[in-house]
Amino acid sequence: MLDARIAEIDIAVTELLALRKTLTDTHQRADDCTDDEPVTVCAIIEGTDPQVTASTP
């Protein structure tokens, strides 16, 4: 039982570390953005993802 719980925690930690890397990479891209060279940080949040906007009523 403890081994199963430890395995679940290991999976959660791995997923959180991957999420952290994605967010820090995104943050870096946003920091590198200039007015002359805008960057899309998140198409879903910014409303520019065609898959999301096409399915929105």
mmCIF file as gemmi writes it, N, C-alpha and C atoms, coordinates in Angstrom:
data_model
loop_
_atom_site.group_PDB
_atom_site.id
_atom_site.type_symbol
_atom_site.label_atom_id
_atom_site.label_alt_id
_atom_site.label_comp_id
_atom_site.label_asym_id
_atom_site.label_entity_id
_atom_site.label_seq_id
_atom_site.pdbx_PDB_ins_code
_atom_site.Cartn_x
_atom_site.Cartn_y
_atom_site.Cartn_z
_atom_site.occupancy
_atom_site.B_iso_or_equiv
_atom_site.pdbx_formal_charge
_atom_site.auth_seq_id
_atom_site.auth_asym_id
_atom_site.pdbx_PDB_model_num
ATOM 1 N N . MET Axp A 1 ? 0.816 -1.186 0 1 0 ? 1 A 1
ATOM 2 C CA . MET Axp A 1 ? 0 0 0 1 0 ? 1 A 1
ATOM 3 C C . MET Axp A 1 ? 0.873 1.269 0 1 0 ? 1 A 1
ATOM 4 N N . LEU Axp A 2 ? 1.887 1.277 0.821 1 0 ? 2 A 1
ATOM 5 C CA . LEU Axp A 2 ? 2.775 2.438 0.839 1 0 ? 2 A 1
ATOM 6 C C . LEU Axp A 2 ? 3.526 2.591 -0.475 1 0 ? 2 A 1
ATOM 7 N N . ASP Axp A 3 ? 3.929 1.47 -1.068 1 0 ? 3 A 1
ATOM 8 C CA . ASP Axp A 3 ? 4.633 1.54 -2.349 1 0 ? 3 A 1
ATOM 9 C C . ASP Axp A 3 ? 3.769 2.171 -3.43 1 0 ? 3 A 1
ATOM 10 N N . ALA Axp A 4 ? 2.483 1.842 -3.427 1 0 ? 4 A 1
ATOM 11 C CA . ALA Axp A 4 ? 1.562 2.412 -4.418 1 0 ? 4 A 1
ATOM 12 C C . ALA Axp A 4 ? 1.436 3.919 -4.208 1 0 ? 4 A 1
ATOM 13 N N . ARG Axp A 5 ? 1.343 4.341 -2.968 1 0 ? 5 A 1
ATOM 14 C CA . ARG Axp A 5 ? 1.212 5.77 -2.683 1 0 ? 5 A 1
ATOM 15 C C . ARG Axp A 5 ? 2.485 6.518 -3.07 1 0 ? 5 A 1
ATOM 16 N N . ILE Axp A 6 ? 3.629 5.922 -2.772 1 0 ? 6 A 1
ATOM 17 C CA . ILE Axp A 6 ? 4.907 6.53 -3.154 1 0 ? 6 A 1
ATOM 18 C C . ILE Axp A 6 ? 4.995 6.656 -4.672 1 0 ? 6 A 1
ATOM 19 N N . ALA Axp A 7 ? 4.552 5.653 -5.387 1 0 ? 7 A 1
ATOM 20 C CA . ALA Axp A 7 ? 4.552 5.703 -6.851 1 0 ? 7 A 1
ATOM 21 C C . ALA Axp A 7 ? 3.652 6.828 -7.351 1 0 ? 7 A 1
ATOM 22 N N . GLU Axp A 8 ? 2.495 7.014 -6.729 1 0 ? 8 A 1
ATOM 23 C CA . GLU Axp A 8 ? 1.59 8.107 -7.108 1 0 ? 8 A 1
ATOM 24 C C . GLU Axp A 8 ? 2.256 9.464 -6.883 1 0 ? 8 A 1
ATOM 25 N N . ILE Axp A 9 ? 2.952 9.583 -5.765 1 0 ? 9 A 1
ATOM 26 C CA . ILE Axp A 9 ? 3.638 10.841 -5.456 1 0 ? 9 A 1
ATOM 27 C C . ILE Axp A 9 ? 4.751 11.091 -6.47 1 0 ? 9 A 1
ATOM 28 N N . ASP Axp A 10 ? 5.487 10.045 -6.818 1 0 ? 10 A 1
ATOM 29 C CA . ASP Axp A 10 ? 6.549 10.193 -7.822 1 0 ? 10 A 1
ATOM 30 C C . ASP Axp A 10 ? 5.994 10.675 -9.152 1 0 ? 10 A 1
ATOM 31 N N . ILE Axp A 11 ? 4.849 10.14 -9.545 1 0 ? 11 A 1
ATOM 32 C CA . ILE Axp A 11 ? 4.21 10.572 -10.795 1 0 ? 11 A 1
ATOM 33 C C . ILE Axp A 11 ? 3.8 12.038 -10.696 1 0 ? 11 A 1
ATOM 34 N N . ALA Axp A 12 ? 3.198 12.409 -9.564 1 0 ? 12 A 1
ATOM 35 C CA . ALA Axp A 12 ? 2.764 13.793 -9.38 1 0 ? 12 A 1
ATOM 36 C C . ALA Axp A 12 ? 3.955 14.748 -9.412 1 0 ? 12 A 1
ATOM 37 N N . VAL Axp A 13 ? 5.051 14.362 -8.774 1 0 ? 13 A 1
ATOM 38 C CA . VAL Axp A 13 ? 6.244 15.203 -8.76 1 0 ? 13 A 1
ATOM 39 C C . VAL Axp A 13 ? 6.791 15.366 -10.179 1 0 ? 13 A 1
ATOM 40 N N . THR Axp A 14 ? 6.84 14.289 -10.926 1 0 ? 14 A 1
ATOM 41 C CA . THR Axp A 14 ? 7.326 14.338 -12.31 1 0 ? 14 A 1
ATOM 42 C C . THR Axp A 14 ? 6.461 15.276 -13.139 1 0 ? 14 A 1
ATOM 43 N N . GLU Axp A 15 ? 5.142 15.161 -12.992 1 0 ? 15 A 1
ATOM 44 C CA . GLU Axp A 15 ? 4.228 16.026 -13.742 1 0 ? 15 A 1
ATOM 45 C C . GLU Axp A 15 ? 4.385 17.487 -13.335 1 0 ? 15 A 1
ATOM 46 N N . LEU Axp A 16 ? 4.554 17.732 -12.043 1 0 ? 16 A 1
ATOM 47 C CA . LEU Axp A 16 ? 4.727 19.104 -11.576 1 0 ? 16 A 1
ATOM 48 C C . LEU Axp A 16 ? 6.043 19.699 -12.066 1 0 ? 16 A 1
ATOM 49 N N . LEU Axp A 17 ? 7.099 18.912 -12.104 1 0 ? 17 A 1
ATOM 50 C CA . LEU Axp A 17 ? 8.375 19.403 -12.617 1 0 ? 17 A 1
ATOM 51 C C . LEU Axp A 17 ? 8.277 19.736 -14.102 1 0 ? 17 A 1
ATOM 52 N N . ALA Axp A 18 ? 7.547 18.931 -14.854 1 0 ? 18 A 1
ATOM 53 C CA . ALA Axp A 18 ? 7.343 19.219 -16.278 1 0 ? 18 A 1
ATOM 54 C C . ALA Axp A 18 ? 6.54 20.505 -16.439 1 0 ? 18 A 1
ATOM 55 N N . LEU Axp A 19 ? 5.519 20.678 -15.626 1 0 ? 19 A 1
ATOM 56 C CA . LEU Axp A 19 ? 4.718 21.902 -15.666 1 0 ? 19 A 1
ATOM 57 C C . LEU Axp A 19 ? 5.572 23.11 -15.307 1 0 ? 19 A 1
ATOM 58 N N . ARG Axp A 20 ? 6.413 22.967 -14.3 1 0 ? 20 A 1
ATOM 59 C CA . ARG Axp A 20 ? 7.291 24.066 -13.895 1 0 ? 20 A 1
ATOM 60 C C . ARG Axp A 20 ? 8.218 24.466 -15.05 1 0 ? 20 A 1
ATOM 61 N N . LYS Axp A 21 ? 8.78 23.491 -15.732 1 0 ? 21 A 1
ATOM 62 C CA . LYS Axp A 21 ? 9.666 23.781 -16.867 1 0 ? 21 A 1
ATOM 63 C C . LYS Axp A 21 ? 8.907 24.519 -17.963 1 0 ? 21 A 1
ATOM 64 N N . THR Axp A 22 ? 7.707 24.06 -18.271 1 0 ? 22 A 1
ATOM 65 C CA . THR Axp A 22 ? 6.892 24.724 -19.291 1 0 ? 22 A 1
ATOM 66 C C . THR Axp A 22 ? 6.613 26.17 -18.907 1 0 ? 22 A 1
ATOM 67 N N . LEU Axp A 23 ? 6.254 26.381 -17.656 1 0 ? 23 A 1
ATOM 68 C CA . LEU Axp A 23 ? 5.938 27.74 -17.208 1 0 ? 23 A 1
ATOM 69 C C . LEU Axp A 23 ? 7.168 28.64 -17.184 1 0 ? 23 A 1
ATOM 70 N N . THR Axp A 24 ? 8.315 28.115 -16.767 1 0 ? 24 A 1
ATOM 71 C CA . THR Axp A 24 ? 9.515 28.949 -16.762 1 0 ? 24 A 1
ATOM 72 C C . THR Axp A 24 ? 9.97 29.261 -18.182 1 0 ? 24 A 1
ATOM 73 N N . ASP Axp A 25 ? 9.826 28.297 -19.101 1 0 ? 25 A 1
ATOM 74 C CA . ASP Axp A 25 ? 10.144 28.553 -20.508 1 0 ? 25 A 1
ATOM 75 C C . ASP Axp A 25 ? 9.215 29.622 -21.086 1 0 ? 25 A 1
ATOM 76 N N . THR Axp A 26 ? 7.938 29.523 -20.755 1 0 ? 26 A 1
ATOM 77 C CA . THR Axp A 26 ? 6.959 30.503 -21.229 1 0 ? 26 A 1
ATOM 78 C C . THR Axp A 26 ? 7.268 31.882 -20.661 1 0 ? 26 A 1
ATOM 79 N N . HIS Axp A 27 ? 7.629 31.91 -19.399 1 0 ? 27 A 1
ATOM 80 C CA . HIS Axp A 27 ? 7.985 33.179 -18.749 1 0 ? 27 A 1
ATOM 81 C C . HIS Axp A 27 ? 9.189 33.798 -19.433 1 0 ? 27 A 1
ATOM 82 N N . GLN Axp A 28 ? 10.17 33 -19.764 1 0 ? 28 A 1
ATOM 83 C CA . GLN Axp A 28 ? 11.36 33.502 -20.45 1 0 ? 28 A 1
ATOM 84 C C . GLN Axp A 28 ? 11.012 34.064 -21.826 1 0 ? 28 A 1
ATOM 85 N N . ARG Axp A 29 ? 10.143 33.357 -22.569 1 0 ? 29 A 1
ATOM 86 C CA . ARG Axp A 29 ? 9.725 33.86 -23.884 1 0 ? 29 A 1
ATOM 87 C C . ARG Axp A 29 ? 9.008 35.194 -23.741 1 0 ? 29 A 1
ATOM 88 N N . ALA Axp A 30 ? 8.167 35.304 -22.72 1 0 ? 30 A 1
ATOM 89 C CA . ALA Axp A 30 ? 7.444 36.558 -22.497 1 0 ? 30 A 1
ATOM 90 C C . ALA Axp A 30 ? 8.423 37.679 -22.136 1 0 ? 30 A 1
ATOM 91 N N . ASP Axp A 31 ? 9.427 37.363 -21.33 1 0 ? 31 A 1
ATOM 92 C CA . ASP Axp A 31 ? 10.427 38.369 -20.962 1 0 ? 31 A 1
ATOM 93 C C . ASP Axp A 31 ? 11.228 38.826 -22.177 1 0 ? 31 A 1
ATOM 94 N N . ASP Axp A 32 ? 11.449 37.906 -23.124 1 0 ? 32 A 1
ATOM 95 C CA . ASP Axp A 32 ? 12.224 38.227 -24.317 1 0 ? 32 A 1
ATOM 96 C C . ASP Axp A 32 ? 11.416 39.006 -25.352 1 0 ? 32 A 1
ATOM 97 N N . CYS Axp A 33 ? 10.123 39.117 -25.131 1 0 ? 33 A 1
ATOM 98 C CA . CYS Axp A 33 ? 9.233 39.784 -26.073 1 0 ? 33 A 1
ATOM 99 C C . CYS Axp A 33 ? 9.509 41.291 -26.087 1 0 ? 33 A 1
ATOM 100 N N . THR Axp A 34 ? 9.446 41.852 -27.285 1 0 ? 34 A 1
ATOM 101 C CA . THR Axp A 34 ? 9.551 43.301 -27.43 1 0 ? 34 A 1
ATOM 102 C C . THR Axp A 34 ? 8.302 43.794 -28.148 1 0 ? 34 A 1
ATOM 103 N N . ASP Axp A 35 ? 8.094 45.097 -28.128 1 0 ? 35 A 1
ATOM 104 C CA . ASP Axp A 35 ? 6.944 45.654 -28.84 1 0 ? 35 A 1
ATOM 105 C C . ASP Axp A 35 ? 7.062 45.415 -30.341 1 0 ? 35 A 1
ATOM 106 N N . ASP Axp A 36 ? 8.296 45.391 -30.838 1 0 ? 36 A 1
ATOM 107 C CA . ASP Axp A 36 ? 8.526 45.156 -32.259 1 0 ? 36 A 1
ATOM 108 C C . ASP Axp A 36 ? 8.349 43.688 -32.634 1 0 ? 36 A 1
ATOM 109 N N . GLU Axp A 37 ? 8.502 42.821 -31.658 1 0 ? 37 A 1
ATOM 110 C CA . GLU Axp A 37 ? 8.443 41.386 -31.91 1 0 ? 37 A 1
ATOM 111 C C . GLU Axp A 37 ? 7.574 40.707 -30.852 1 0 ? 37 A 1
ATOM 112 N N . PRO Axp A 38 ? 6.246 40.89 -30.939 1 0 ? 38 A 1
ATOM 113 C CA . PRO Axp A 38 ? 5.38 40.282 -29.923 1 0 ? 38 A 1
ATOM 114 C C . PRO Axp A 38 ? 5.404 38.76 -30.018 1 0 ? 38 A 1
ATOM 115 N N . VAL Axp A 39 ? 5.121 38.136 -28.902 1 0 ? 39 A 1
ATOM 116 C CA . VAL Axp A 39 ? 5.117 36.679 -28.844 1 0 ? 39 A 1
ATOM 117 C C . VAL Axp A 39 ? 3.809 36.213 -28.206 1 0 ? 39 A 1
ATOM 118 N N . THR Axp A 40 ? 3.272 35.135 -28.724 1 0 ? 40 A 1
ATOM 119 C CA . THR Axp A 40 ? 2.099 34.545 -28.104 1 0 ? 40 A 1
ATOM 120 C C . THR Axp A 40 ? 2.583 33.655 -26.975 1 0 ? 40 A 1
ATOM 121 N N . VAL Axp A 41 ? 2.173 33.976 -25.774 1 0 ? 41 A 1
ATOM 122 C CA . VAL Axp A 41 ? 2.578 33.187 -24.615 1 0 ? 41 A 1
ATOM 123 C C . VAL Axp A 41 ? 1.664 31.988 -24.476 1 0 ? 41 A 1
ATOM 124 N N . CYS Axp A 42 ? 0.368 32.195 -24.578 1 0 ? 42 A 1
ATOM 125 C CA . CYS Axp A 42 ? -0.585 31.095 -24.496 1 0 ? 42 A 1
ATOM 126 C C . CYS Axp A 42 ? -1.759 31.406 -25.414 1 0 ? 42 A 1
ATOM 127 N N . ALA Axp A 43 ? -1.856 30.666 -26.498 1 0 ? 43 A 1
ATOM 128 C CA . ALA Axp A 43 ? -2.909 30.914 -27.481 1 0 ? 43 A 1
ATOM 129 C C . ALA Axp A 43 ? -4.302 30.725 -26.889 1 0 ? 43 A 1
ATOM 130 N N . ILE Axp A 44 ? -4.441 29.797 -25.973 1 0 ? 44 A 1
ATOM 131 C CA . ILE Axp A 44 ? -5.755 29.567 -25.368 1 0 ? 44 A 1
ATOM 132 C C . ILE Axp A 44 ? -6.15 30.767 -24.514 1 0 ? 44 A 1
ATOM 133 N N . ILE Axp A 45 ? -5.251 31.216 -23.652 1 0 ? 45 A 1
ATOM 134 C CA . ILE Axp A 45 ? -5.56 32.346 -22.773 1 0 ? 45 A 1
ATOM 135 C C . ILE Axp A 45 ? -5.751 33.621 -23.591 1 0 ? 45 A 1
ATOM 136 N N . GLU Axp A 46 ? -4.925 33.807 -24.612 1 0 ? 46 A 1
ATOM 137 C CA . GLU Axp A 46 ? -5 35.023 -25.418 1 0 ? 46 A 1
ATOM 138 C C . GLU Axp A 46 ? -6.128 34.974 -26.444 1 0 ? 46 A 1
ATOM 139 N N . GLY Axp A 47 ? -6.799 33.825 -26.564 1 0 ? 47 A 1
ATOM 140 C CA . GLY Axp A 47 ? -7.924 33.709 -27.476 1 0 ? 47 A 1
ATOM 141 C C . GLY Axp A 47 ? -7.534 33.613 -28.934 1 0 ? 47 A 1
ATOM 142 N N . THR Axp A 48 ? -6.296 33.155 -29.202 1 0 ? 48 A 1
ATOM 143 C CA . THR Axp A 48 ? -5.853 33.053 -30.587 1 0 ? 48 A 1
ATOM 144 C C . THR Axp A 48 ? -5.721 31.609 -31.063 1 0 ? 48 A 1
ATOM 145 N N . ASP Axp A 49 ? -6.112 30.66 -30.223 1 0 ? 49 A 1
ATOM 146 C CA . ASP Axp A 49 ? -6.043 29.244 -30.609 1 0 ? 49 A 1
ATOM 147 C C . ASP Axp A 49 ? -7.247 28.936 -31.494 1 0 ? 49 A 1
ATOM 148 N N . PRO Axp A 50 ? -7.025 28.608 -32.776 1 0 ? 50 A 1
ATOM 149 C CA . PRO Axp A 50 ? -8.14 28.38 -33.69 1 0 ? 50 A 1
ATOM 150 C C . PRO Axp A 50 ? -9.021 27.2 -33.273 1 0 ? 50 A 1
ATOM 151 N N . GLN Axp A 51 ? -8.455 26.2 -32.619 1 0 ? 51 A 1
ATOM 152 C CA . GLN Axp A 51 ? -9.267 25.049 -32.176 1 0 ? 51 A 1
ATOM 153 C C . GLN Axp A 51 ? -10.231 25.473 -31.082 1 0 ? 51 A 1
ATOM 154 N N . VAL Axp A 52 ? -9.787 26.34 -30.203 1 0 ? 52 A 1
ATOM 155 C CA . VAL Axp A 52 ? -10.651 26.779 -29.093 1 0 ? 52 A 1
ATOM 156 C C . VAL Axp A 52 ? -11.669 27.787 -29.584 1 0 ? 52 A 1
ATOM 157 N N . THR Axp A 53 ? -11.244 28.764 -30.384 1 0 ? 53 A 1
ATOM 158 C CA . THR Axp A 53 ? -12.168 29.794 -30.833 1 0 ? 53 A 1
ATOM 159 C C . THR Axp A 53 ? -13.198 29.249 -31.796 1 0 ? 53 A 1
ATOM 160 N N . ALA Axp A 54 ? -12.858 28.215 -32.558 1 0 ? 54 A 1
ATOM 161 C CA . ALA Axp A 54 ? -13.811 27.623 -33.498 1 0 ? 54 A 1
ATOM 162 C C . ALA Axp A 54 ? -14.909 26.874 -32.782 1 0 ? 54 A 1
ATOM 163 N N . SER Axp A 55 ? -14.616 26.329 -31.618 1 0 ? 55 A 1
ATOM 164 C CA . SER Axp A 55 ? -15.621 25.54 -30.911 1 0 ? 55 A 1
ATOM 165 C C . SER Axp A 55 ? -16.381 26.36 -29.86 1 0 ? 55 A 1
ATOM 166 N N . THR Axp A 56 ? -16.02 27.618 -29.71 1 0 ? 56 A 1
ATOM 167 C CA . THR Axp A 56 ? -16.69 28.468 -28.732 1 0 ? 56 A 1
ATOM 168 C C . THR Axp A 56 ? -17.997 28.995 -29.335 1 0 ? 56 A 1
ATOM 169 N N . PRO Axp A 57 ? -19.106 28.819 -28.615 1 0 ? 57 A 1
ATOM 170 C CA . PRO Axp A 57 ? -20.402 29.294 -29.166 1 0 ? 57 A 1
ATOM 171 C C . PRO Axp A 57 ? -20.513 30.793 -29.202 1 0 ? 57 A 1
